[in-house]
XYZ file of C-alpha atoms in Angstrom:
592
model
C -157.248 -123.555 -57.580
C -156.507 -122.260 -54.100
C -154.956 -119.143 -52.865
C -154.065 -120.794 -49.480
C -153.581 -123.733 -47.558
C -156.285 -124.534 -44.717
C -153.779 -124.746 -41.756
C -152.126 -121.365 -42.850
C -155.105 -119.052 -42.394
C -154.295 -116.510 -39.526
C -155.132 -113.189 -38.061
C -152.987 -111.438 -40.927
C -155.700 -112.600 -43.280
C -158.896 -111.228 -41.550
C -160.890 -109.176 -43.907
C -159.297 -110.708 -47.020
C -160.927 -113.411 -49.448
C -159.445 -116.702 -49.721
C -159.989 -119.986 -51.650
C -159.195 -123.223 -50.081
C -159.120 -126.634 -51.052
C -159.333 -129.701 -48.920
C -161.480 -132.429 -47.134
C -164.578 -131.969 -44.926
C -163.299 -133.320 -41.551
C -166.501 -132.593 -39.741
C -169.539 -130.857 -40.911
C -172.264 -129.563 -38.335
C -175.545 -128.025 -38.938
C -176.612 -126.085 -35.627
C -180.036 -124.690 -36.829
C -179.280 -122.735 -39.778
C -175.650 -122.254 -39.774
C -173.238 -124.698 -40.642
C -169.903 -125.289 -39.845
C -167.392 -127.212 -41.892
C -163.989 -128.112 -40.537
C -161.919 -128.009 -43.689
C -158.552 -130.012 -43.867
C -155.397 -130.190 -45.955
C -152.008 -131.377 -45.117
C -151.136 -128.242 -43.159
C -154.117 -128.409 -40.978
C -157.566 -127.535 -40.037
C -159.457 -124.244 -40.414
C -163.151 -123.520 -39.541
C -165.597 -122.526 -42.270
C -168.869 -121.044 -41.597
C -172.014 -121.215 -43.904
C -174.515 -118.603 -42.708
C -177.734 -116.585 -44.097
C -176.827 -113.043 -45.375
C -179.292 -110.429 -46.254
C -179.134 -111.776 -49.679
C -180.248 -115.241 -48.478
C -177.017 -117.026 -49.674
C -179.113 -119.536 -50.573
C -176.469 -121.541 -52.859
C -173.996 -121.453 -50.083
C -176.680 -122.922 -47.724
C -177.784 -125.753 -50.023
C -174.256 -126.734 -50.609
C -173.226 -126.492 -47.158
C -176.025 -128.878 -45.823
C -175.122 -131.299 -48.400
C -171.528 -131.941 -46.986
C -170.491 -135.353 -45.877
C -167.510 -136.684 -44.023
C -164.546 -136.710 -46.364
C -166.038 -134.998 -49.301
C -163.288 -133.176 -51.646
C -164.299 -129.232 -51.554
C -163.034 -125.942 -52.735
C -164.304 -122.948 -50.596
C -164.045 -119.313 -51.255
C -164.897 -117.004 -48.527
C -163.857 -114.220 -46.211
C -161.671 -114.633 -43.343
C -162.729 -113.131 -39.753
C -162.101 -113.297 -36.393
C -163.759 -116.238 -34.438
C -165.973 -115.491 -31.500
C -164.790 -118.618 -29.696
C -161.114 -119.181 -29.788
C -159.968 -122.655 -30.171
C -156.248 -122.590 -28.879
C -155.909 -126.504 -29.907
C -155.424 -125.417 -33.855
C -152.870 -123.338 -35.082
C -156.037 -121.477 -37.015
C -158.384 -121.302 -33.996
C -158.469 -117.423 -33.744
C -160.154 -117.066 -37.005
C -162.709 -118.760 -39.566
C -163.716 -118.378 -42.978
C -167.182 -117.034 -43.980
C -167.902 -119.191 -46.998
C -169.362 -117.128 -50.279
C -168.818 -120.322 -52.414
C -168.808 -124.073 -51.800
C -168.051 -126.209 -54.452
C -168.101 -130.063 -54.296
C -165.426 -131.385 -56.334
C -165.686 -135.184 -55.575
C -168.157 -136.672 -53.236
C -167.164 -139.503 -50.719
C -169.096 -142.520 -50.504
C -169.209 -143.955 -46.967
C -165.899 -145.027 -45.870
C -164.411 -148.026 -44.116
C -163.424 -146.378 -41.161
C -163.558 -143.272 -39.501
C -160.478 -141.087 -39.214
C -161.102 -140.413 -35.355
C -161.367 -144.256 -34.705
C -159.136 -146.529 -33.672
C -159.098 -148.848 -36.426
C -156.957 -152.075 -36.957
C -154.088 -152.123 -38.910
C -155.056 -154.399 -41.661
C -157.978 -152.171 -42.630
C -155.941 -149.199 -42.466
C -153.158 -150.639 -44.517
C -155.541 -152.036 -46.969
C -157.114 -148.151 -47.621
C -153.638 -146.633 -46.710
C -154.758 -143.520 -48.967
C -157.520 -142.738 -46.188
C -155.235 -143.751 -43.234
C -152.570 -141.352 -44.496
C -155.100 -138.642 -44.544
C -155.243 -138.356 -40.682
C -153.699 -135.516 -39.067
C -151.540 -137.804 -36.881
C -150.164 -139.844 -40.005
C -149.712 -136.718 -41.644
C -147.336 -135.437 -38.979
C -145.432 -138.282 -38.485
C -144.610 -138.495 -42.446
C -143.768 -134.799 -42.637
C -141.461 -135.683 -39.523
C -139.870 -138.344 -42.170
C -139.653 -135.747 -44.773
C -137.916 -133.114 -42.413
C -135.533 -135.651 -41.341
C -134.495 -136.481 -44.708
C -134.317 -132.700 -45.993
C -132.160 -131.911 -42.884
C -129.606 -134.471 -43.676
C -129.316 -133.840 -47.029
C -128.765 -130.057 -45.980
C -125.974 -130.993 -43.788
C -124.372 -133.161 -45.835
C -124.574 -130.965 -49.060
C -123.055 -127.996 -46.927
C -119.891 -130.309 -46.111
C -119.108 -131.292 -49.331
C -120.704 -134.871 -49.668
C -121.273 -135.797 -53.375
C -124.855 -137.262 -53.495
C -124.353 -140.437 -55.959
C -126.886 -143.149 -56.929
C -125.593 -146.721 -57.095
C -127.391 -149.602 -59.224
C -130.494 -151.541 -58.091
C -130.061 -154.266 -60.517
C -127.019 -155.918 -59.134
C -124.959 -159.047 -58.371
C -126.178 -161.473 -55.593
C -123.536 -161.714 -52.808
C -123.642 -164.383 -50.047
C -123.080 -163.493 -46.129
C -126.097 -161.477 -45.740
C -129.906 -161.698 -45.466
C -131.742 -163.525 -48.473
C -131.430 -161.527 -51.729
C -134.523 -160.719 -53.743
C -133.685 -162.020 -57.118
C -134.367 -160.498 -60.594
C -134.465 -162.992 -63.903
C -132.290 -161.152 -66.544
C -134.592 -161.589 -69.589
C -131.697 -160.962 -72.210
C -129.498 -163.434 -70.144
C -131.730 -166.769 -69.983
C -131.203 -168.603 -66.657
C -129.293 -165.710 -64.910
C -130.458 -163.224 -62.508
C -129.705 -159.716 -60.933
C -130.315 -159.007 -57.046
C -131.815 -155.986 -55.515
C -129.343 -154.620 -53.323
C -129.374 -155.093 -49.456
C -127.143 -152.111 -49.195
C -124.797 -150.135 -51.481
C -121.768 -151.374 -49.510
C -119.522 -152.580 -52.475
C -120.340 -149.817 -54.818
C -119.649 -146.971 -52.420
C -116.387 -148.881 -51.175
C -115.525 -148.616 -54.960
C -116.375 -144.903 -55.294
C -113.815 -144.449 -52.375
C -111.170 -146.103 -54.638
C -112.276 -143.929 -57.591
C -111.445 -140.843 -55.707
C -115.032 -139.532 -54.742
C -113.558 -138.987 -51.053
C -117.145 -138.248 -49.269
C -120.286 -140.026 -50.924
C -123.738 -140.255 -49.592
C -126.857 -141.358 -50.796
C -130.702 -141.778 -49.770
C -130.685 -145.600 -50.872
C -133.435 -148.144 -50.859
C -132.330 -151.322 -49.792
C -134.025 -154.927 -49.978
C -133.687 -158.108 -47.838
C -135.984 -161.165 -48.211
C -136.225 -161.742 -44.042
C -138.737 -162.149 -41.587
C -140.913 -158.942 -41.148
C -141.304 -157.329 -37.414
C -142.001 -153.617 -35.962
C -138.355 -152.356 -37.144
C -138.062 -154.392 -40.084
C -139.225 -154.159 -43.582
C -138.661 -155.995 -46.898
C -137.676 -152.550 -48.570
C -136.236 -150.014 -46.411
C -134.181 -146.665 -46.705
C -130.994 -146.002 -45.312
C -128.835 -142.790 -45.108
C -125.565 -144.180 -46.840
C -122.270 -142.923 -46.370
C -118.432 -143.522 -46.970
C -115.200 -141.717 -46.456
C -111.512 -142.070 -47.858
C -108.663 -141.489 -45.825
C -110.270 -141.721 -42.530
C -109.972 -143.502 -38.988
C -112.831 -144.775 -36.800
C -113.165 -141.543 -34.869
C -112.916 -139.214 -37.930
C -116.472 -141.153 -38.985
C -117.891 -141.098 -35.434
C -116.956 -137.594 -34.814
C -118.667 -136.258 -38.265
C -121.879 -138.441 -38.188
C -122.321 -137.802 -34.404
C -122.305 -133.665 -35.230
C -124.745 -134.564 -37.947
C -127.213 -136.318 -35.835
C -127.486 -133.840 -33.127
C -127.962 -131.236 -35.861
C -130.731 -133.186 -37.367
C -132.749 -134.016 -33.850
C -132.355 -130.135 -33.025
C -133.589 -128.858 -36.403
C -136.388 -131.726 -36.895
C -137.975 -132.041 -33.430
C -136.016 -129.509 -31.009
C -134.216 -131.897 -28.993
C -130.574 -131.696 -27.708
C -128.751 -134.433 -27.683
C -125.532 -135.225 -25.421
C -122.781 -132.854 -26.377
C -120.498 -136.168 -26.787
C -121.934 -139.515 -27.024
C -120.509 -142.078 -24.562
C -118.500 -145.173 -25.796
C -118.862 -148.649 -24.810
C -117.177 -151.718 -25.949
C -119.269 -154.652 -27.285
C -117.794 -156.802 -24.371
C -118.939 -154.155 -21.878
C -122.481 -153.885 -23.261
C -122.883 -157.713 -23.300
C -121.661 -158.025 -19.856
C -123.603 -155.242 -18.396
C -126.696 -155.108 -20.300
C -126.774 -158.456 -22.298
C -127.408 -156.598 -25.539
C -125.051 -154.753 -28.077
C -127.894 -152.063 -28.281
C -128.452 -151.251 -24.689
C -131.309 -148.697 -23.625
C -129.437 -146.604 -21.174
C -132.815 -145.224 -19.888
C -133.475 -148.364 -17.915
C -131.095 -148.407 -14.931
C -130.784 -152.112 -14.530
C -127.447 -153.821 -14.944
C -126.217 -157.333 -14.717
C -124.136 -159.176 -11.975
C -121.944 -161.881 -12.893
C -121.918 -164.428 -10.236
C -120.377 -167.635 -11.783
C -117.541 -167.221 -9.249
C -119.738 -167.126 -6.103
C -121.989 -170.202 -7.096
C -119.150 -172.729 -8.636
C -119.487 -174.919 -5.858
C -123.420 -174.620 -4.544
C -125.842 -177.245 -4.596
C -127.808 -175.974 -7.175
C -126.882 -178.110 -10.251
C -128.058 -175.401 -13.088
C -125.686 -172.806 -11.751
C -122.613 -175.028 -10.948
C -122.812 -176.626 -14.447
C -122.754 -173.260 -16.138
C -120.507 -171.831 -13.641
C -117.871 -174.189 -14.635
C -118.489 -174.500 -18.346
C -115.727 -172.901 -20.547
C -118.585 -170.861 -22.345
C -120.998 -170.671 -19.478
C -122.618 -167.373 -17.668
C -124.520 -166.845 -14.599
C -126.161 -163.818 -14.385
C -127.902 -161.919 -11.437
C -130.325 -159.165 -11.978
C -131.627 -156.960 -9.171
C -134.701 -155.037 -9.917
C -135.728 -152.837 -7.396
C -138.901 -152.766 -5.471
C -139.980 -155.843 -7.399
C -140.743 -158.083 -4.134
C -144.353 -157.335 -4.772
C -144.473 -159.268 -8.056
C -147.133 -162.112 -7.490
C -145.949 -165.647 -8.669
C -148.017 -165.608 -11.553
C -146.190 -162.758 -12.878
C -142.756 -164.119 -12.066
C -144.306 -167.343 -13.912
C -145.225 -164.991 -16.830
C -141.723 -163.347 -17.061
C -140.250 -166.765 -16.972
C -142.285 -167.695 -19.915
C -141.480 -164.373 -21.735
C -137.580 -165.212 -21.092
C -138.477 -168.815 -22.541
C -138.955 -167.006 -25.889
C -135.438 -165.885 -26.085
C -133.865 -169.089 -25.173
C -134.317 -169.542 -21.169
C -134.676 -173.272 -19.958
C -135.901 -171.798 -16.833
C -135.843 -168.465 -14.635
C -134.728 -168.531 -11.236
C -135.690 -165.846 -8.468
C -135.607 -164.272 -5.320
C -137.542 -161.860 -3.187
C -135.594 -159.913 -0.551
C -137.850 -158.866 2.458
C -134.477 -157.776 4.539
C -131.056 -158.307 3.164
C -129.542 -158.094 6.649
C -131.507 -161.193 7.812
C -129.716 -163.303 5.264
C -131.573 -166.533 4.273
C -134.428 -165.438 7.058
C -135.021 -162.383 4.765
C -135.282 -164.062 1.350
C -137.812 -166.241 -0.283
C -136.796 -168.105 -3.023
C -137.332 -171.773 -4.639
C -133.414 -172.031 -4.810
C -132.494 -170.815 -1.416
C -132.150 -174.164 -0.307
C -129.358 -175.078 -2.405
C -127.459 -172.131 -1.647
C -125.217 -172.107 1.627
C -125.741 -169.145 3.813
C -122.164 -167.657 2.803
C -123.032 -167.925 -0.918
C -126.429 -166.568 -0.255
C -124.805 -163.470 1.789
C -122.412 -163.336 -1.271
C -125.269 -162.959 -3.721
C -126.938 -160.341 -1.586
C -123.847 -158.151 -1.167
C -122.702 -158.538 -5.126
C -126.159 -157.322 -6.408
C -126.481 -154.645 -3.536
C -130.096 -156.160 -2.979
C -132.075 -153.913 -0.665
C -135.508 -154.890 0.958
C -138.320 -155.194 -1.414
C -136.012 -156.216 -4.223
C -136.414 -159.081 -6.493
C -133.611 -160.735 -7.961
C -133.756 -162.695 -11.298
C -131.062 -165.433 -12.518
C -130.041 -166.636 -15.693
C -127.665 -169.416 -16.599
C -126.658 -170.956 -19.896
C -124.126 -170.502 -22.466
C -122.744 -166.841 -22.621
C -124.562 -165.880 -25.425
C -127.762 -167.463 -24.439
C -127.930 -166.106 -20.705
C -126.813 -162.612 -22.422
C -129.867 -162.739 -25.008
C -132.645 -164.071 -22.488
C -131.576 -161.874 -19.632
C -131.188 -158.932 -21.905
C -134.508 -159.443 -23.148
C -136.212 -159.625 -19.494
C -134.385 -156.483 -18.569
C -136.043 -154.453 -21.050
C -139.207 -156.114 -20.428
C -139.143 -155.676 -17.006
C -137.720 -151.982 -17.304
C -140.974 -151.182 -19.333
C -143.537 -153.117 -17.207
C -142.543 -151.616 -14.067
C -141.805 -148.059 -15.074
C -138.290 -148.137 -14.921
C -137.623 -146.036 -18.169
C -136.384 -142.496 -17.564
C -137.066 -140.005 -20.047
C -134.977 -138.322 -22.706
C -132.574 -139.513 -25.052
C -129.783 -141.700 -24.277
C -127.262 -142.161 -27.272
C -124.186 -144.314 -27.407
C -121.792 -145.531 -29.640
C -121.045 -149.642 -29.318
C -117.366 -150.191 -30.456
C -114.904 -153.100 -30.851
C -117.287 -155.784 -32.020
C -115.996 -159.539 -32.602
C -114.875 -160.096 -36.343
C -116.517 -163.411 -36.522
C -119.380 -165.562 -35.179
C -118.966 -169.301 -34.923
C -122.007 -170.887 -36.895
C -122.924 -174.324 -35.147
C -124.908 -175.690 -38.172
C -122.531 -174.580 -40.869
C -119.462 -175.422 -39.137
C -117.843 -172.257 -39.963
C -117.326 -168.439 -39.038
C -119.383 -166.095 -40.434
C -119.104 -162.414 -40.268
C -120.517 -160.297 -37.141
C -121.176 -157.228 -39.515
C -120.173 -158.074 -43.047
C -116.902 -159.728 -44.556
C -115.557 -156.317 -45.543
C -115.244 -154.886 -42.243
C -111.565 -154.548 -41.389
C -110.176 -156.503 -38.249
C -108.190 -154.773 -35.464
C -105.121 -156.523 -36.041
C -103.353 -155.357 -38.790
C -101.388 -158.631 -39.938
C -103.264 -161.854 -41.567
C -101.212 -164.264 -39.585
C -102.222 -162.163 -36.234
C -105.640 -162.482 -37.622
C -105.694 -166.358 -38.483
C -103.927 -167.268 -35.131
C -106.477 -165.499 -33.115
C -109.862 -165.730 -35.334
C -112.143 -166.625 -32.749
C -111.437 -163.912 -30.323
C -110.442 -161.279 -33.215
C -112.054 -157.869 -32.691
C -113.106 -155.829 -35.764
C -113.021 -151.969 -36.255
C -116.835 -151.742 -36.246
C -119.238 -149.289 -34.496
C -122.878 -148.934 -34.322
C -124.478 -145.789 -33.115
C -127.516 -146.670 -30.240
C -130.564 -144.546 -29.290
C -132.974 -145.350 -26.669
C -132.118 -148.996 -27.355
C -132.620 -148.900 -31.190
C -129.385 -149.279 -33.320
C -129.908 -146.256 -35.547
C -126.484 -146.593 -37.368
C -123.874 -149.131 -38.055
C -120.452 -148.986 -39.962
C -116.867 -149.918 -39.974
C -113.659 -149.130 -41.669
C -113.114 -151.303 -44.383
C -110.600 -153.601 -45.690
C -108.525 -151.810 -48.331
C -105.619 -154.410 -48.901
C -106.409 -157.219 -51.494
C -104.192 -159.809 -49.230
C -106.187 -159.165 -46.091
C -109.664 -159.291 -47.906
C -108.538 -162.621 -49.443
C -107.597 -164.018 -45.798
C -110.937 -162.740 -44.293
C -113.134 -164.623 -47.221
C -110.681 -167.603 -46.604
C -111.661 -167.861 -42.649
C -115.524 -167.328 -43.727
C -115.121 -170.403 -45.993
C -115.388 -168.546 -49.222
C -112.991 -170.244 -51.100
C -110.335 -168.500 -54.037
C -112.558 -169.630 -56.825
C -115.979 -168.705 -55.320
C -114.428 -165.065 -54.059
C -113.088 -164.714 -57.565
C -116.685 -165.502 -58.938
C -118.597 -163.295 -56.528
C -115.892 -160.554 -55.573
C -113.494 -160.841 -58.432
C -114.237 -156.794 -58.926
C -113.527 -155.617 -55.746
C -110.309 -157.653 -55.326
C -109.286 -156.373 -58.561
C -110.096 -152.844 -57.373
C -108.050 -152.929 -54.226
C -105.197 -153.860 -56.292
C -104.857 -150.316 -57.593
C -104.028 -148.320 -54.798
C -107.085 -148.399 -52.598
C -107.010 -145.867 -49.965
C -107.929 -146.426 -46.332
C -111.815 -146.159 -45.949
C -114.660 -146.394 -43.873
C -118.319 -145.501 -43.445
C -121.707 -145.735 -41.871
C -125.630 -146.435 -42.574
C -128.357 -144.948 -40.911
C -131.833 -146.441 -40.826
C -134.108 -143.696 -42.120
C -137.021 -145.678 -41.005
C -136.030 -146.339 -37.422
C -134.998 -142.672 -36.814
C -137.967 -141.237 -38.044
C -140.155 -143.491 -36.034
C -138.045 -142.608 -32.958
C -138.570 -138.836 -33.774
C -142.125 -139.628 -34.364
C -142.727 -141.380 -31.048
C -144.012 -144.544 -32.495
C -142.738 -148.004 -32.043
C -143.352 -149.272 -35.517
C -141.523 -148.163 -38.527
C -144.743 -149.225 -40.688
C -146.213 -145.691 -39.159
C -143.493 -143.714 -41.006
C -143.141 -145.668 -44.316
C -146.086 -144.232 -46.707
C -146.739 -147.945 -48.418
C -145.393 -150.560 -45.624
C -145.741 -154.556 -46.061
C -147.678 -156.489 -43.342
C -145.902 -158.785 -40.831
C -146.639 -161.507 -43.657
C -144.921 -159.506 -46.230
C -147.958 -158.368 -48.140
C -149.205 -154.925 -49.754
C -152.819 -155.147 -48.630
C -153.620 -152.046 -50.790
C -152.284 -153.550 -53.952
C -152.610 -157.103 -53.482
C -148.712 -157.527 -53.776
C -146.965 -160.297 -54.214
C -149.528 -161.749 -56.771
C -149.070 -164.580 -59.442
C -147.833 -163.739 -62.677
C -149.288 -164.808 -66.077
C -147.515 -167.803 -67.749
C -146.716 -166.111 -70.690
C -144.774 -163.516 -68.780
C -142.914 -165.756 -67.037
C -141.822 -167.615 -70.243
C -140.286 -164.133 -71.493
C -137.849 -164.170 -68.624
C -137.176 -167.975 -68.868
C -138.775 -168.900 -65.514
C -141.460 -171.578 -64.656
C -142.802 -171.780 -61.169
C -142.875 -174.908 -59.456
C -146.441 -176.119 -57.963
C -146.822 -175.345 -54.197
C -146.392 -178.462 -52.372
C -149.521 -180.257 -51.113
C -150.278 -179.987 -47.283
C -149.402 -183.000 -45.191
């Protein structure tokens, strides 16, 4: 139907006849001459319909009827433009129409592509939203990302292998999406949260280097960086250590960023342990573009008169943090109260603060509701430890180590963004040496911080059992600008160690056999040391595209209420269809 794409018409085609297909982005009638901006996925070109010596009546009549988003096919001759438009790739040429065909008339649209429409209406009419040049650009960034990843891995001997979508429900993760098995009444498949166990078994089967652009599913709450279904680059390597995996994929990410968006990342990504990341930034995915760090002051306030500080400074699992923010003494009391309310969303019971006018004056140089509870020596020690200068503000957090780290970590990000402290550029790093387990107070047992197939750093079962609370795993995450873009680990490759980890997680032998018997069997037959990593395609694409929401780089995303507004999913299923899969639906509980 066409000879060229709209956005690729250039000066090399001057004098030639072209046939183009696309949508009318803009149509302007300027007193007998009609200009149409014709758009396709490659861009926009200006089409001119003008009278000729022969009259050109058919073309002029057709041009006069063109409306916004009409679907057109236009044939014409390329010529140089009188007024150059350097903002578009085709801005030095235009197409003089000799034939205009209306392929499909567009009814009045629910929103204009150039207006700032709300997300709900954009998602309901996603096919219109995706026509917009900015959305086309973001989607093409994602496409280039996947192409670059595949090219890199294919050239290095990785094998693209598909793993099952209908699989077995497993514990120790988010909620599974369940699929009733029609041929096995009362039994269910689960959609995979990741291809984890299958890729490990592929290593045991001798495939050595595996990858897959995998669709994964987790029935969990949605937010800007999380969807019910998502795409990850899944990878696994046999006969490797942590550094083998990290060095390979680090180079891959450097190459991909260079190819897709022309960005040169660090020649070698820095490495930071989980313990250091939490101590300095209160996060296991710290944004290093924000130059704010914590100062632990528990030793300085153990005997002060401020009970909140002394209680947590003397508690076994307590933490007292000071966060110095340069030039923040100008914050109003209302602004500070707002930051306190923000920290409360992440678990803070309160937010103490101090404004520093002149650090050299000690008590006379600070303003703070808690200063009266601190003696001169303690106050001076806090100012010295934090490096406070005149004009700074200091925020304090006191709670359990985890809680204080969480809400002060969130506050650090908020302050950094609000006060314009986020530096430009890209700051990647590796976070390593994660805890093996977390203690779940509600369930009264350990849970895996990553997943239950991650190898512990200690090589003996007895060593793991003895020090389970402080055990470190062989897990690692790649972080970029405060976003975890990839996570992986060296896996357990001995059945005895895997059984011991299940036991520590409260998964008894019978349950382990029922849910993971195939894995335990596979580990018995010479399973090699192996490890891997998975990268979030959606998150990386969003970073590359410069958007904060992964919904902008997913063609058909769900809303935060887990709905597809375009198709109306999820929706009720007829009773007859439910009966085929031996499922009945309980009525919704009546509202109180």
